[in-house]
Short mmCIF file of N, CA and C in Angstrom, two decimals:
data_model
loop_
_atom_site.label_atom_id
_atom_site.label_comp_id
_atom_site.label_asym_id
_atom_site.label_seq_id
_atom_site.Cartn_x
_atom_site.Cartn_y
_atom_site.Cartn_z
N MET A 1 -29.02 26.91 -26.04
CA MET A 1 -27.83 26.96 -26.87
C MET A 1 -27.78 25.70 -27.69
N ASN A 2 -27.34 25.83 -28.90
CA ASN A 2 -27.24 24.69 -29.79
C ASN A 2 -26.13 23.75 -29.33
N GLU A 3 -26.38 22.46 -29.47
CA GLU A 3 -25.43 21.46 -29.01
C GLU A 3 -24.08 21.58 -29.71
N ALA A 4 -24.09 21.83 -31.01
CA ALA A 4 -22.82 21.96 -31.75
C ALA A 4 -21.99 23.12 -31.20
N THR A 5 -22.63 24.20 -30.84
CA THR A 5 -21.92 25.36 -30.29
C THR A 5 -21.35 25.04 -28.92
N GLU A 6 -22.13 24.39 -28.08
CA GLU A 6 -21.66 23.97 -26.75
C GLU A 6 -20.43 23.08 -26.89
N GLU A 7 -20.51 22.09 -27.77
CA GLU A 7 -19.39 21.16 -27.98
C GLU A 7 -18.16 21.90 -28.52
N PHE A 8 -18.38 22.85 -29.41
CA PHE A 8 -17.28 23.62 -29.96
C PHE A 8 -16.52 24.34 -28.85
N PHE A 9 -17.24 25.10 -28.01
CA PHE A 9 -16.57 25.83 -26.94
C PHE A 9 -15.91 24.89 -25.93
N ALA A 10 -16.55 23.76 -25.65
CA ALA A 10 -15.97 22.79 -24.71
C ALA A 10 -14.68 22.18 -25.26
N SER A 11 -14.56 22.08 -26.59
CA SER A 11 -13.38 21.46 -27.20
C SER A 11 -12.17 22.40 -27.30
N LEU A 12 -12.38 23.69 -27.16
CA LEU A 12 -11.30 24.65 -27.40
C LEU A 12 -10.06 24.44 -26.53
N PRO A 13 -10.18 24.25 -25.21
CA PRO A 13 -8.96 24.08 -24.40
C PRO A 13 -8.10 22.89 -24.85
N ALA A 14 -8.72 21.78 -25.20
CA ALA A 14 -7.95 20.60 -25.62
C ALA A 14 -7.31 20.81 -26.99
N ARG A 15 -7.93 21.58 -27.84
CA ARG A 15 -7.42 21.80 -29.20
C ARG A 15 -6.42 22.95 -29.28
N ALA A 16 -6.35 23.77 -28.26
CA ALA A 16 -5.51 24.97 -28.28
C ALA A 16 -4.03 24.71 -28.57
N PRO A 17 -3.39 23.70 -27.98
CA PRO A 17 -1.96 23.51 -28.27
C PRO A 17 -1.66 23.31 -29.75
N ALA A 18 -2.54 22.65 -30.48
CA ALA A 18 -2.32 22.41 -31.91
C ALA A 18 -2.68 23.62 -32.76
N VAL A 19 -3.62 24.43 -32.31
CA VAL A 19 -4.12 25.55 -33.11
C VAL A 19 -3.38 26.85 -32.80
N LEU A 20 -3.09 27.09 -31.55
CA LEU A 20 -2.49 28.37 -31.14
C LEU A 20 -0.98 28.23 -30.93
N ARG A 21 -0.26 28.21 -32.02
CA ARG A 21 1.20 28.06 -31.94
C ARG A 21 1.92 29.40 -31.98
N SER A 22 1.25 30.45 -32.40
CA SER A 22 1.89 31.77 -32.48
C SER A 22 1.74 32.49 -31.14
N PRO A 23 2.59 33.49 -30.90
CA PRO A 23 2.56 34.19 -29.62
C PRO A 23 1.47 35.27 -29.52
N VAL A 24 0.33 35.04 -30.12
CA VAL A 24 -0.78 35.99 -30.06
C VAL A 24 -1.58 35.72 -28.78
N SER A 25 -1.98 36.79 -28.11
CA SER A 25 -2.82 36.61 -26.93
C SER A 25 -3.82 37.75 -26.84
N GLY A 26 -4.95 37.44 -26.22
CA GLY A 26 -5.99 38.43 -26.05
C GLY A 26 -7.31 37.76 -25.71
N THR A 27 -8.33 38.55 -25.52
CA THR A 27 -9.64 38.06 -25.12
C THR A 27 -10.69 38.50 -26.12
N ILE A 28 -11.52 37.55 -26.54
CA ILE A 28 -12.65 37.83 -27.43
C ILE A 28 -13.94 37.59 -26.67
N GLN A 29 -14.83 38.54 -26.72
CA GLN A 29 -16.19 38.33 -26.21
C GLN A 29 -17.05 38.00 -27.40
N ILE A 30 -17.69 36.85 -27.37
CA ILE A 30 -18.55 36.41 -28.47
C ILE A 30 -19.99 36.50 -27.99
N ASP A 31 -20.77 37.35 -28.65
CA ASP A 31 -22.18 37.55 -28.31
C ASP A 31 -23.04 36.88 -29.36
N LEU A 32 -23.80 35.88 -28.94
CA LEU A 32 -24.66 35.12 -29.85
C LEU A 32 -26.11 35.47 -29.57
N THR A 33 -26.80 35.94 -30.61
CA THR A 33 -28.17 36.41 -30.42
C THR A 33 -29.18 35.54 -31.14
N THR A 34 -30.34 35.48 -30.55
CA THR A 34 -31.51 34.89 -31.17
C THR A 34 -32.71 35.65 -30.62
N ASP A 35 -33.56 36.09 -31.52
CA ASP A 35 -34.70 36.94 -31.13
C ASP A 35 -34.17 38.13 -30.31
N ASN A 36 -34.65 38.26 -29.08
CA ASN A 36 -34.22 39.38 -28.23
C ASN A 36 -33.29 38.93 -27.11
N ARG A 37 -32.67 37.79 -27.27
CA ARG A 37 -31.81 37.24 -26.22
C ARG A 37 -30.38 37.13 -26.73
N THR A 38 -29.42 37.47 -25.87
CA THR A 38 -28.00 37.38 -26.21
C THR A 38 -27.29 36.53 -25.17
N GLU A 39 -26.50 35.57 -25.67
CA GLU A 39 -25.66 34.76 -24.78
C GLU A 39 -24.21 35.16 -25.02
N HIS A 40 -23.46 35.24 -23.93
CA HIS A 40 -22.09 35.73 -24.00
C HIS A 40 -21.09 34.60 -23.71
N TRP A 41 -20.02 34.62 -24.46
CA TRP A 41 -18.89 33.72 -24.24
C TRP A 41 -17.64 34.58 -24.20
N LEU A 42 -16.78 34.35 -23.24
CA LEU A 42 -15.52 35.08 -23.13
C LEU A 42 -14.41 34.06 -23.36
N VAL A 43 -13.62 34.29 -24.40
CA VAL A 43 -12.57 33.35 -24.79
C VAL A 43 -11.22 34.06 -24.66
N GLN A 44 -10.40 33.57 -23.75
CA GLN A 44 -9.06 34.12 -23.53
C GLN A 44 -8.06 33.24 -24.29
N LEU A 45 -7.35 33.86 -25.22
CA LEU A 45 -6.39 33.15 -26.06
C LEU A 45 -4.97 33.52 -25.66
N SER A 46 -4.12 32.51 -25.57
CA SER A 46 -2.69 32.74 -25.41
C SER A 46 -1.99 31.57 -26.07
N GLN A 47 -0.70 31.65 -26.25
CA GLN A 47 0.02 30.62 -26.99
C GLN A 47 -0.23 29.24 -26.38
N GLY A 48 -0.90 28.38 -27.15
CA GLY A 48 -1.16 27.01 -26.73
C GLY A 48 -2.22 26.83 -25.66
N GLU A 49 -2.97 27.88 -25.35
CA GLU A 49 -3.94 27.79 -24.26
C GLU A 49 -5.18 28.63 -24.54
N VAL A 50 -6.34 28.08 -24.14
CA VAL A 50 -7.60 28.79 -24.24
C VAL A 50 -8.36 28.59 -22.94
N VAL A 51 -8.95 29.67 -22.45
CA VAL A 51 -9.84 29.60 -21.29
C VAL A 51 -11.18 30.15 -21.76
N VAL A 52 -12.25 29.38 -21.54
CA VAL A 52 -13.59 29.76 -21.99
C VAL A 52 -14.50 29.94 -20.79
N ASN A 53 -15.22 31.06 -20.78
CA ASN A 53 -16.21 31.33 -19.74
C ASN A 53 -17.49 31.81 -20.39
N ARG A 54 -18.60 31.53 -19.74
CA ARG A 54 -19.88 32.07 -20.22
C ARG A 54 -20.14 33.35 -19.45
N ALA A 55 -19.54 34.41 -19.98
CA ALA A 55 -19.63 35.69 -19.27
C ALA A 55 -19.34 36.82 -20.23
N ARG A 56 -19.60 38.01 -19.75
CA ARG A 56 -19.15 39.23 -20.41
C ARG A 56 -17.94 39.69 -19.62
N GLY A 57 -17.16 40.50 -20.24
CA GLY A 57 -16.03 41.00 -19.48
C GLY A 57 -15.17 41.90 -20.32
N PRO A 58 -14.11 42.38 -19.74
CA PRO A 58 -13.19 43.18 -20.53
C PRO A 58 -12.63 42.31 -21.65
N ALA A 59 -12.65 42.85 -22.86
CA ALA A 59 -12.19 42.07 -24.01
C ALA A 59 -11.45 42.97 -24.98
N ASP A 60 -10.51 42.37 -25.69
CA ASP A 60 -9.76 43.08 -26.72
C ASP A 60 -10.55 43.17 -28.03
N ALA A 61 -11.56 42.31 -28.15
CA ALA A 61 -12.39 42.29 -29.35
C ALA A 61 -13.77 41.76 -29.00
N ILE A 62 -14.77 42.19 -29.76
CA ILE A 62 -16.14 41.71 -29.57
C ILE A 62 -16.67 41.23 -30.91
N TRP A 63 -17.23 40.04 -30.89
CA TRP A 63 -17.79 39.43 -32.09
C TRP A 63 -19.28 39.24 -31.85
N ASN A 64 -20.11 39.81 -32.70
CA ASN A 64 -21.56 39.67 -32.62
C ASN A 64 -22.03 38.79 -33.77
N SER A 65 -22.81 37.77 -33.44
CA SER A 65 -23.30 36.83 -34.45
C SER A 65 -24.65 36.29 -34.01
N SER A 66 -25.42 35.85 -34.98
CA SER A 66 -26.63 35.11 -34.62
C SER A 66 -26.21 33.71 -34.20
N LYS A 67 -27.01 33.07 -33.38
CA LYS A 67 -26.71 31.69 -32.97
C LYS A 67 -26.70 30.77 -34.18
N ASP A 68 -27.63 31.01 -35.09
CA ASP A 68 -27.72 30.17 -36.29
C ASP A 68 -26.46 30.25 -37.13
N LEU A 69 -25.97 31.45 -37.38
CA LEU A 69 -24.74 31.59 -38.17
C LEU A 69 -23.57 30.95 -37.44
N PHE A 70 -23.47 31.15 -36.14
CA PHE A 70 -22.33 30.60 -35.41
C PHE A 70 -22.36 29.07 -35.45
N GLU A 71 -23.55 28.47 -35.40
CA GLU A 71 -23.64 27.02 -35.51
C GLU A 71 -23.15 26.57 -36.90
N ARG A 72 -23.48 27.33 -37.92
CA ARG A 72 -22.98 26.99 -39.26
C ARG A 72 -21.46 27.12 -39.31
N LEU A 73 -20.90 28.09 -38.61
CA LEU A 73 -19.44 28.25 -38.56
C LEU A 73 -18.78 27.06 -37.87
N VAL A 74 -19.33 26.65 -36.73
CA VAL A 74 -18.69 25.57 -35.96
C VAL A 74 -18.90 24.19 -36.58
N THR A 75 -19.78 24.10 -37.56
CA THR A 75 -19.98 22.83 -38.26
C THR A 75 -19.39 22.85 -39.67
N GLY A 76 -18.72 23.94 -40.02
CA GLY A 76 -18.06 24.04 -41.32
C GLY A 76 -18.97 24.39 -42.47
N ARG A 77 -20.22 24.74 -42.20
CA ARG A 77 -21.16 25.07 -43.27
C ARG A 77 -21.13 26.54 -43.65
N ALA A 78 -20.31 27.34 -42.95
CA ALA A 78 -20.13 28.75 -43.27
C ALA A 78 -18.69 29.12 -42.95
N GLN A 79 -18.22 30.20 -43.53
CA GLN A 79 -16.85 30.66 -43.32
C GLN A 79 -16.88 32.03 -42.64
N GLY A 80 -16.04 32.21 -41.62
CA GLY A 80 -16.05 33.43 -40.82
C GLY A 80 -15.76 34.70 -41.59
N ILE A 81 -14.71 34.69 -42.38
CA ILE A 81 -14.36 35.91 -43.11
C ILE A 81 -15.45 36.26 -44.11
N ALA A 82 -15.98 35.27 -44.80
CA ALA A 82 -17.06 35.53 -45.76
C ALA A 82 -18.27 36.13 -45.04
N ALA A 83 -18.59 35.63 -43.86
CA ALA A 83 -19.73 36.16 -43.10
C ALA A 83 -19.51 37.61 -42.71
N VAL A 84 -18.29 37.97 -42.33
CA VAL A 84 -17.98 39.36 -41.98
C VAL A 84 -18.09 40.24 -43.22
N LEU A 85 -17.53 39.78 -44.34
CA LEU A 85 -17.57 40.58 -45.56
C LEU A 85 -19.00 40.77 -46.07
N ARG A 86 -19.87 39.79 -45.83
CA ARG A 86 -21.27 39.93 -46.24
C ARG A 86 -22.10 40.67 -45.21
N ASN A 87 -21.45 41.11 -44.12
CA ASN A 87 -22.11 41.83 -43.04
C ASN A 87 -23.17 40.98 -42.34
N GLU A 88 -22.98 39.67 -42.32
CA GLU A 88 -23.87 38.78 -41.58
C GLU A 88 -23.48 38.72 -40.12
N THR A 89 -22.28 39.13 -39.81
CA THR A 89 -21.75 39.15 -38.45
C THR A 89 -20.82 40.35 -38.34
N THR A 90 -20.60 40.83 -37.13
CA THR A 90 -19.71 41.97 -36.96
C THR A 90 -18.61 41.62 -35.96
N PHE A 91 -17.48 42.26 -36.18
CA PHE A 91 -16.32 42.06 -35.32
C PHE A 91 -15.67 43.41 -35.10
N SER A 92 -15.39 43.75 -33.86
CA SER A 92 -14.72 45.02 -33.57
C SER A 92 -13.58 44.76 -32.60
N GLY A 93 -12.57 45.58 -32.69
CA GLY A 93 -11.41 45.42 -31.82
C GLY A 93 -10.24 44.83 -32.57
N ASN A 94 -9.42 44.07 -31.88
CA ASN A 94 -8.20 43.50 -32.43
C ASN A 94 -8.53 42.41 -33.45
N VAL A 95 -8.46 42.75 -34.74
CA VAL A 95 -8.83 41.82 -35.80
C VAL A 95 -7.90 40.61 -35.86
N LEU A 96 -6.69 40.73 -35.38
CA LEU A 96 -5.77 39.60 -35.35
C LEU A 96 -6.34 38.46 -34.52
N LEU A 97 -7.07 38.78 -33.47
CA LEU A 97 -7.69 37.73 -32.64
C LEU A 97 -8.74 36.96 -33.44
N PHE A 98 -9.49 37.66 -34.27
CA PHE A 98 -10.48 36.99 -35.12
C PHE A 98 -9.78 36.04 -36.09
N LEU A 99 -8.70 36.51 -36.70
CA LEU A 99 -7.97 35.68 -37.67
C LEU A 99 -7.37 34.44 -37.00
N VAL A 100 -6.93 34.58 -35.77
CA VAL A 100 -6.40 33.43 -35.03
C VAL A 100 -7.54 32.51 -34.59
N PHE A 101 -8.62 33.08 -34.08
CA PHE A 101 -9.73 32.27 -33.56
C PHE A 101 -10.40 31.44 -34.65
N ARG A 102 -10.47 31.97 -35.86
CA ARG A 102 -11.15 31.24 -36.93
C ARG A 102 -10.46 29.93 -37.28
N ARG A 103 -9.21 29.77 -36.87
CA ARG A 103 -8.51 28.50 -37.10
C ARG A 103 -9.18 27.33 -36.37
N PHE A 104 -9.96 27.63 -35.35
CA PHE A 104 -10.67 26.58 -34.62
C PHE A 104 -11.87 26.03 -35.41
N PHE A 105 -12.36 26.79 -36.38
CA PHE A 105 -13.52 26.33 -37.15
C PHE A 105 -13.10 25.22 -38.11
N PRO A 106 -13.96 24.24 -38.30
CA PRO A 106 -13.62 23.14 -39.21
C PRO A 106 -13.72 23.57 -40.67
N ASP A 107 -13.07 22.79 -41.53
CA ASP A 107 -13.20 23.00 -42.96
C ASP A 107 -14.61 22.60 -43.39
N PRO A 108 -15.06 23.11 -44.53
CA PRO A 108 -16.38 22.70 -45.03
C PRO A 108 -16.44 21.19 -45.25
N PRO A 109 -17.61 20.60 -45.08
CA PRO A 109 -17.74 19.16 -45.34
C PRO A 109 -17.25 18.83 -46.74
N GLY A 110 -16.43 17.80 -46.85
CA GLY A 110 -15.93 17.37 -48.15
C GLY A 110 -14.70 18.12 -48.63
N ALA A 111 -14.24 19.14 -47.88
CA ALA A 111 -13.05 19.90 -48.29
C ALA A 111 -11.81 19.04 -48.12
N ARG A 112 -10.88 19.23 -49.03
CA ARG A 112 -9.63 18.47 -48.97
C ARG A 112 -8.45 19.42 -49.12
N ASP A 113 -7.36 19.04 -48.52
CA ASP A 113 -6.13 19.81 -48.65
C ASP A 113 -5.65 19.70 -50.09
N PRO A 114 -5.39 20.81 -50.77
CA PRO A 114 -4.97 20.74 -52.18
C PRO A 114 -3.65 19.99 -52.36
N ARG A 115 -2.81 19.98 -51.34
CA ARG A 115 -1.55 19.23 -51.45
C ARG A 115 -1.82 17.73 -51.52
N GLU A 116 -2.83 17.29 -50.77
CA GLU A 116 -3.21 15.87 -50.81
C GLU A 116 -3.74 15.49 -52.19
N THR A 117 -4.56 16.34 -52.77
CA THR A 117 -5.10 16.09 -54.11
C THR A 117 -3.97 16.04 -55.14
N ALA A 118 -2.99 16.96 -55.04
CA ALA A 118 -1.87 16.97 -55.97
C ALA A 118 -1.04 15.70 -55.84
N ARG A 119 -0.82 15.24 -54.61
CA ARG A 119 -0.05 14.00 -54.42
C ARG A 119 -0.77 12.81 -55.06
N GLU A 120 -2.08 12.77 -54.95
CA GLU A 120 -2.85 11.69 -55.57
C GLU A 120 -2.71 11.73 -57.09
N GLN A 121 -2.75 12.94 -57.66
CA GLN A 121 -2.62 13.08 -59.11
C GLN A 121 -1.23 12.65 -59.59
N VAL A 122 -0.21 12.99 -58.85
CA VAL A 122 1.16 12.60 -59.20
C VAL A 122 1.29 11.08 -59.09
N GLY A 123 0.68 10.50 -58.07
CA GLY A 123 0.75 9.05 -57.88
C GLY A 123 0.07 8.29 -59.02
N ARG A 124 -1.00 8.83 -59.54
CA ARG A 124 -1.72 8.17 -60.64
C ARG A 124 -0.97 8.27 -61.95
N SER A 125 -0.28 9.39 -62.17
CA SER A 125 0.39 9.58 -63.45
C SER A 125 1.80 8.99 -63.46
N GLY A 126 2.33 8.66 -62.31
CA GLY A 126 3.72 8.20 -62.25
C GLY A 126 3.82 6.76 -62.16
#
């Protein structure tokens, strides 16, 4: 397993209180493939809490991705919704869980909040 992916999953429980503020709950099984091998991650989401296991299990949604694409997602070099729309990855089940889970992915390198940019522009002109 790629180190970035391992670190990403390990960081989820600590980051959950800041990311999962809505009352959405459910379980996502994330299947990461390379060649003929698949690794499974089971992520249980609830308000302010995440439990991660390396297992298969009953899930409200299943996300299939290559390990390479998922590493790009966890490092901000790819975007989840764009990958689904391009059919580079598949997601089935409760799509709301995907929309909530993607909040854990970082912004692309060099991305800035547009509000911050606007404040800088106002500061320069005023």
